[in-house]
PDB file of C-alpha atoms in Angstrom:
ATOM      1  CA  UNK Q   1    -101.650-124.937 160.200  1.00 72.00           C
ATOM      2  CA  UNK Q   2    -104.501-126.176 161.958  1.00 84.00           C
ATOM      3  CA  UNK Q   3    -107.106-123.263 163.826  1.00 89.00           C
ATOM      4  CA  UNK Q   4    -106.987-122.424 167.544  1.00 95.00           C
ATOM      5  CA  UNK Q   5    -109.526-124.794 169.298  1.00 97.00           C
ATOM      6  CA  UNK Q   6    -112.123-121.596 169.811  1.00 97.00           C
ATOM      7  CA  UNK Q   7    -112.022-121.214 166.051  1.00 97.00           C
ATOM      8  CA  UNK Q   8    -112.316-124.817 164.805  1.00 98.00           C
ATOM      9  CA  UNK Q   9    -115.627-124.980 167.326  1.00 98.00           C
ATOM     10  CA  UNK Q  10    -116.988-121.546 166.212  1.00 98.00           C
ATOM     11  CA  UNK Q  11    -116.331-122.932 162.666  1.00 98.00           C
ATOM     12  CA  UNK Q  12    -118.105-126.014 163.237  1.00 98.00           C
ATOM     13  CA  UNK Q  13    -120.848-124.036 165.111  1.00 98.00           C
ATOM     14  CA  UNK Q  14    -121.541-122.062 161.606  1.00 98.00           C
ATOM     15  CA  UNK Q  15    -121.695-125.247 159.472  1.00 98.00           C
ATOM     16  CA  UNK Q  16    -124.197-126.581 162.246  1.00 98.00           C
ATOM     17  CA  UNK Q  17    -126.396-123.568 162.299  1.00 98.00           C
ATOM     18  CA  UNK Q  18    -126.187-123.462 158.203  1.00 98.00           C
ATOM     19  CA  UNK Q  19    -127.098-127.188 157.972  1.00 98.00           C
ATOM     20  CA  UNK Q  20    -130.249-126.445 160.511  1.00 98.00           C
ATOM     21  CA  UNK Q  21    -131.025-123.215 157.759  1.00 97.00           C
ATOM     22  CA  UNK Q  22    -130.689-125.473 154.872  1.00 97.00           C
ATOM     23  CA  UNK Q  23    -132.194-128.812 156.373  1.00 97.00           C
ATOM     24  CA  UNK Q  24    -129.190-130.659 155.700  1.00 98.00           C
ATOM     25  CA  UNK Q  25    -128.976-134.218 157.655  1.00 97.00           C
ATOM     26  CA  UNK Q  26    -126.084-135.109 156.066  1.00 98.00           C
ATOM     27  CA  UNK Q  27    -124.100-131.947 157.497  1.00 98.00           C
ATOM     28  CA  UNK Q  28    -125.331-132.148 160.582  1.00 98.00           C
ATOM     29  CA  UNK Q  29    -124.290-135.858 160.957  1.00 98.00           C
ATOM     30  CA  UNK Q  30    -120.002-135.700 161.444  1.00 98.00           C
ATOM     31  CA  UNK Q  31    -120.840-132.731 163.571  1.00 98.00           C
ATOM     32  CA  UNK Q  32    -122.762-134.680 166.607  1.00 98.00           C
ATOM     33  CA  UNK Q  33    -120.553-137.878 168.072  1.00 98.00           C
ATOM     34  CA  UNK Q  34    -122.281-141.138 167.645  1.00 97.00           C
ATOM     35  CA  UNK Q  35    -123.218-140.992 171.891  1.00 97.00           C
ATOM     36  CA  UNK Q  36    -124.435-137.112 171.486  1.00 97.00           C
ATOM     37  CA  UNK Q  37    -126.467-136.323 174.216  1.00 97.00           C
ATOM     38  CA  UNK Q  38    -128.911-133.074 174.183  1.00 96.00           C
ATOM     39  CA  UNK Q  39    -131.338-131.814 177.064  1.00 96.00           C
ATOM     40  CA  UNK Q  40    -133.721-129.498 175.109  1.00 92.00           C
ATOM     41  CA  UNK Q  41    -134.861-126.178 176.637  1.00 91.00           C
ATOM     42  CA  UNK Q  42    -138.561-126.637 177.236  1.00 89.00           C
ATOM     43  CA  UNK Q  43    -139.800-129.851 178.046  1.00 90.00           C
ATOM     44  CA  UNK Q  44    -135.862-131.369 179.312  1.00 91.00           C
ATOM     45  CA  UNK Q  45    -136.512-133.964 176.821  1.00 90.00           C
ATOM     46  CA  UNK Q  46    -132.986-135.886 176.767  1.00 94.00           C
ATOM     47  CA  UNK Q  47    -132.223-137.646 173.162  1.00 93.00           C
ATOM     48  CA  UNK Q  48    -129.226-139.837 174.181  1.00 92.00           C
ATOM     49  CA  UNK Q  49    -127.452-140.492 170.834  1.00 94.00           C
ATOM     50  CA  UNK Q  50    -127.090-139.076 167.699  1.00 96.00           C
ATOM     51  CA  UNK Q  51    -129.676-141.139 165.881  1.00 96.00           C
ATOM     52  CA  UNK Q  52    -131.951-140.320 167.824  1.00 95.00           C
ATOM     53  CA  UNK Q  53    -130.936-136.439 167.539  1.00 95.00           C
ATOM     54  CA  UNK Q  54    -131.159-136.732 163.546  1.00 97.00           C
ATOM     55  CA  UNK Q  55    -134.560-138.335 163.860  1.00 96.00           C
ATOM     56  CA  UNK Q  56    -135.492-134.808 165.360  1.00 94.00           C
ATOM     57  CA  UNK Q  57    -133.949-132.850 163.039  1.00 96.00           C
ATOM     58  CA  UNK Q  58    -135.585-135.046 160.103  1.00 97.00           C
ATOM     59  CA  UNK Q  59    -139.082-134.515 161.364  1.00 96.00           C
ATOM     60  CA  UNK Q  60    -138.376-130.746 161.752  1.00 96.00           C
ATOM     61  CA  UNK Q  61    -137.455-130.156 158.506  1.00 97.00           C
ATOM     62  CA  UNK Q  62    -140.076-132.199 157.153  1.00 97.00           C
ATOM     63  CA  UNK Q  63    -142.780-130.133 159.182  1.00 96.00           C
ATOM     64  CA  UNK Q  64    -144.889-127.513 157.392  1.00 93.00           C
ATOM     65  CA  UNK Q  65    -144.311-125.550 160.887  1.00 94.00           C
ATOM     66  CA  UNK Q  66    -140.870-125.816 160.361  1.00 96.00           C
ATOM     67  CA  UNK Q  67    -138.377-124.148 162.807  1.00 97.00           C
ATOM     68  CA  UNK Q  68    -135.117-123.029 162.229  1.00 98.00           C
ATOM     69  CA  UNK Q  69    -132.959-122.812 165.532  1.00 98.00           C
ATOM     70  CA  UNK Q  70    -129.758-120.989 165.506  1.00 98.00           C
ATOM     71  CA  UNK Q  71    -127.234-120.785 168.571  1.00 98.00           C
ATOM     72  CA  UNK Q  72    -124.357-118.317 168.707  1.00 98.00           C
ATOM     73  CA  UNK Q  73    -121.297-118.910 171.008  1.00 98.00           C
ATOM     74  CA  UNK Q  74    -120.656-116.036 173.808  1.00 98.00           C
ATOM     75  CA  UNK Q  75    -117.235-118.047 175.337  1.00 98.00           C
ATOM     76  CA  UNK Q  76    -115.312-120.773 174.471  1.00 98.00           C
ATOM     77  CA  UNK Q  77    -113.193-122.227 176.849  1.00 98.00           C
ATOM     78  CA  UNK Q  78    -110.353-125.059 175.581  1.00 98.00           C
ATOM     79  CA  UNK Q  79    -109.104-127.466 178.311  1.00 98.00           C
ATOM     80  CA  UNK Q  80    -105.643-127.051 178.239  1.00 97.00           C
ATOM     81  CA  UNK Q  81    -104.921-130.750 179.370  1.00 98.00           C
ATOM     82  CA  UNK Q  82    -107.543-133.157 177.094  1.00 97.00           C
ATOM     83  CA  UNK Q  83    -109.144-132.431 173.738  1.00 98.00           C
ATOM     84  CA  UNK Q  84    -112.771-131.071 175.240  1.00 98.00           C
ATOM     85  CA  UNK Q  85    -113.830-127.517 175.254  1.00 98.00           C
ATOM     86  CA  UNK Q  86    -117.032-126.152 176.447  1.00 98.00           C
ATOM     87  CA  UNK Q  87    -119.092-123.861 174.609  1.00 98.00           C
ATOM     88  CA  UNK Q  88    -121.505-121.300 176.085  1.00 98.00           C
ATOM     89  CA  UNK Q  89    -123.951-118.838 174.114  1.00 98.00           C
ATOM     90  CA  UNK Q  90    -127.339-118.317 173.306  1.00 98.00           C
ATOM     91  CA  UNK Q  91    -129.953-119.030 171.027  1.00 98.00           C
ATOM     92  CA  UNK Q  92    -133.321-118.662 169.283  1.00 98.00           C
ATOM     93  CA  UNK Q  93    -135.628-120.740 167.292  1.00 97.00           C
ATOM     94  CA  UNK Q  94    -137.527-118.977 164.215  1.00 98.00           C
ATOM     95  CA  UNK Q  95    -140.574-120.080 161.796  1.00 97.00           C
ATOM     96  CA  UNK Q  96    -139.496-121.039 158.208  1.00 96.00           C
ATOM     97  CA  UNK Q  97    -142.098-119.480 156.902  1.00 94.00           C
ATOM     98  CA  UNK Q  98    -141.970-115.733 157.982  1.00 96.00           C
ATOM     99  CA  UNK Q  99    -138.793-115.771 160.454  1.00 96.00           C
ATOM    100  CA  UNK Q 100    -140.646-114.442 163.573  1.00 97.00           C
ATOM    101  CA  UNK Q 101    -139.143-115.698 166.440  1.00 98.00           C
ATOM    102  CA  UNK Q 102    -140.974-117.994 168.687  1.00 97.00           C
ATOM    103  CA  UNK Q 103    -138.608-119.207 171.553  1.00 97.00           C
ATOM    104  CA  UNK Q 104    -134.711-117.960 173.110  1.00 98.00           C
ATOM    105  CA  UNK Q 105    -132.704-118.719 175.632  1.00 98.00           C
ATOM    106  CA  UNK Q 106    -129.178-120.323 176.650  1.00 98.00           C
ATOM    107  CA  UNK Q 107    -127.268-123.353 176.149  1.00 98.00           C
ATOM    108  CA  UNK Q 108    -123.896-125.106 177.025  1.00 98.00           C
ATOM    109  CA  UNK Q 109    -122.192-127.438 174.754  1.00 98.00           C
ATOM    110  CA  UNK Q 110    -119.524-129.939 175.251  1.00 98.00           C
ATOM    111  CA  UNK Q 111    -116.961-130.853 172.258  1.00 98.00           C
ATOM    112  CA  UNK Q 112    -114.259-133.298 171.613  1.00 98.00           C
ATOM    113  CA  UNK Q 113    -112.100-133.338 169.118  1.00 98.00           C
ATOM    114  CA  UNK Q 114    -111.750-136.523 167.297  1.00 96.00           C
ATOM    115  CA  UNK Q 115    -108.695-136.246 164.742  1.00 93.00           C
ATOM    116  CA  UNK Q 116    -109.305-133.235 162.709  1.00 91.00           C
ATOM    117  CA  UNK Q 117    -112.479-132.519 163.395  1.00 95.00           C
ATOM    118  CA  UNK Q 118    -114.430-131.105 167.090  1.00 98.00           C
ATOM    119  CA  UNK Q 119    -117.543-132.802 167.430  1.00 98.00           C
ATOM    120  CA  UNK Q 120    -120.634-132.399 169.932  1.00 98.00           C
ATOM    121  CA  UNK Q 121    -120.551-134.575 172.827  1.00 98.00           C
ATOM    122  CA  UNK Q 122    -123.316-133.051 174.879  1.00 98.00           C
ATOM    123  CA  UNK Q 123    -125.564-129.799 175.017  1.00 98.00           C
ATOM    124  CA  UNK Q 124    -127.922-128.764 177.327  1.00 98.00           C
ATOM    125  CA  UNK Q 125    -130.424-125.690 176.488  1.00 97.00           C
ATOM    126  CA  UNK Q 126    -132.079-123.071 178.541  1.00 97.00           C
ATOM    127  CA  UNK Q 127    -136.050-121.682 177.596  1.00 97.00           C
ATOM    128  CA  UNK Q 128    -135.862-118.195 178.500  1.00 97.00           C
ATOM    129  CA  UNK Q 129    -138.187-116.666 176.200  1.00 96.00           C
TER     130      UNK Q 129
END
């Protein structure tokens, strides 16, 4: 039996944050769809596929200032007509090195599910802290 839609996304939420923890590329990769857009929280920057959104990740975890971001879902709200849910939460971004947190805030993410799988079509973040 395949999970509720909230469940499948909250599921692939984990394995995102995890791969982020554990600098994993490769998990991160079937998570993002090939057009994944993201609007980051401080500086709006707008990566526009999900190349470009790896190279990011690649030179983050390759950083000696390394930051680990995680995001935790508040609602998540299935369209009851098309495959697409949004998700809404917040999040925070720590050092590697000693964990202290350096930045918070709020996002919204858009998923699709593509066969099996829910994958990130868009997410836009909030700076708050």
């Amino acid at each position: 039996m395949n999970p509720s839609p909230e469940l499948a996304i909250r599921l692939r939420r984990a394995a995102f944050n995890r791969a982020l923890a554990e600098a994993d590329l490769a998990a991160i990769r079937p998570i993002l769809a090939p057009y994944a857009v993201v609007v980051t929280g401080t500086d709006s920057a707008v990566r526009t596929d999900r190349k470009a959104q790896l190279d990011i990740w690649k030179a983050n975890f390759a950083s000696p200032d390394r930051a680990i971001y995680t995001r935790t879902p508040d609602t998540i709200l299935a369209s009851p007509v098309e495959p697409i849910a949004l998700e809404h939460g917040h999040w925070q971004g720590v050092t590697a090195a000693n964990g202290e947190l350096f930045a918070s805030g709020a996002y919204t993410a858009k998923w699709r599910q593509t066969g099996a799988d829910w994958v990130i079509e868009a997410e836009i973040y909030l700076t708050l802290a």
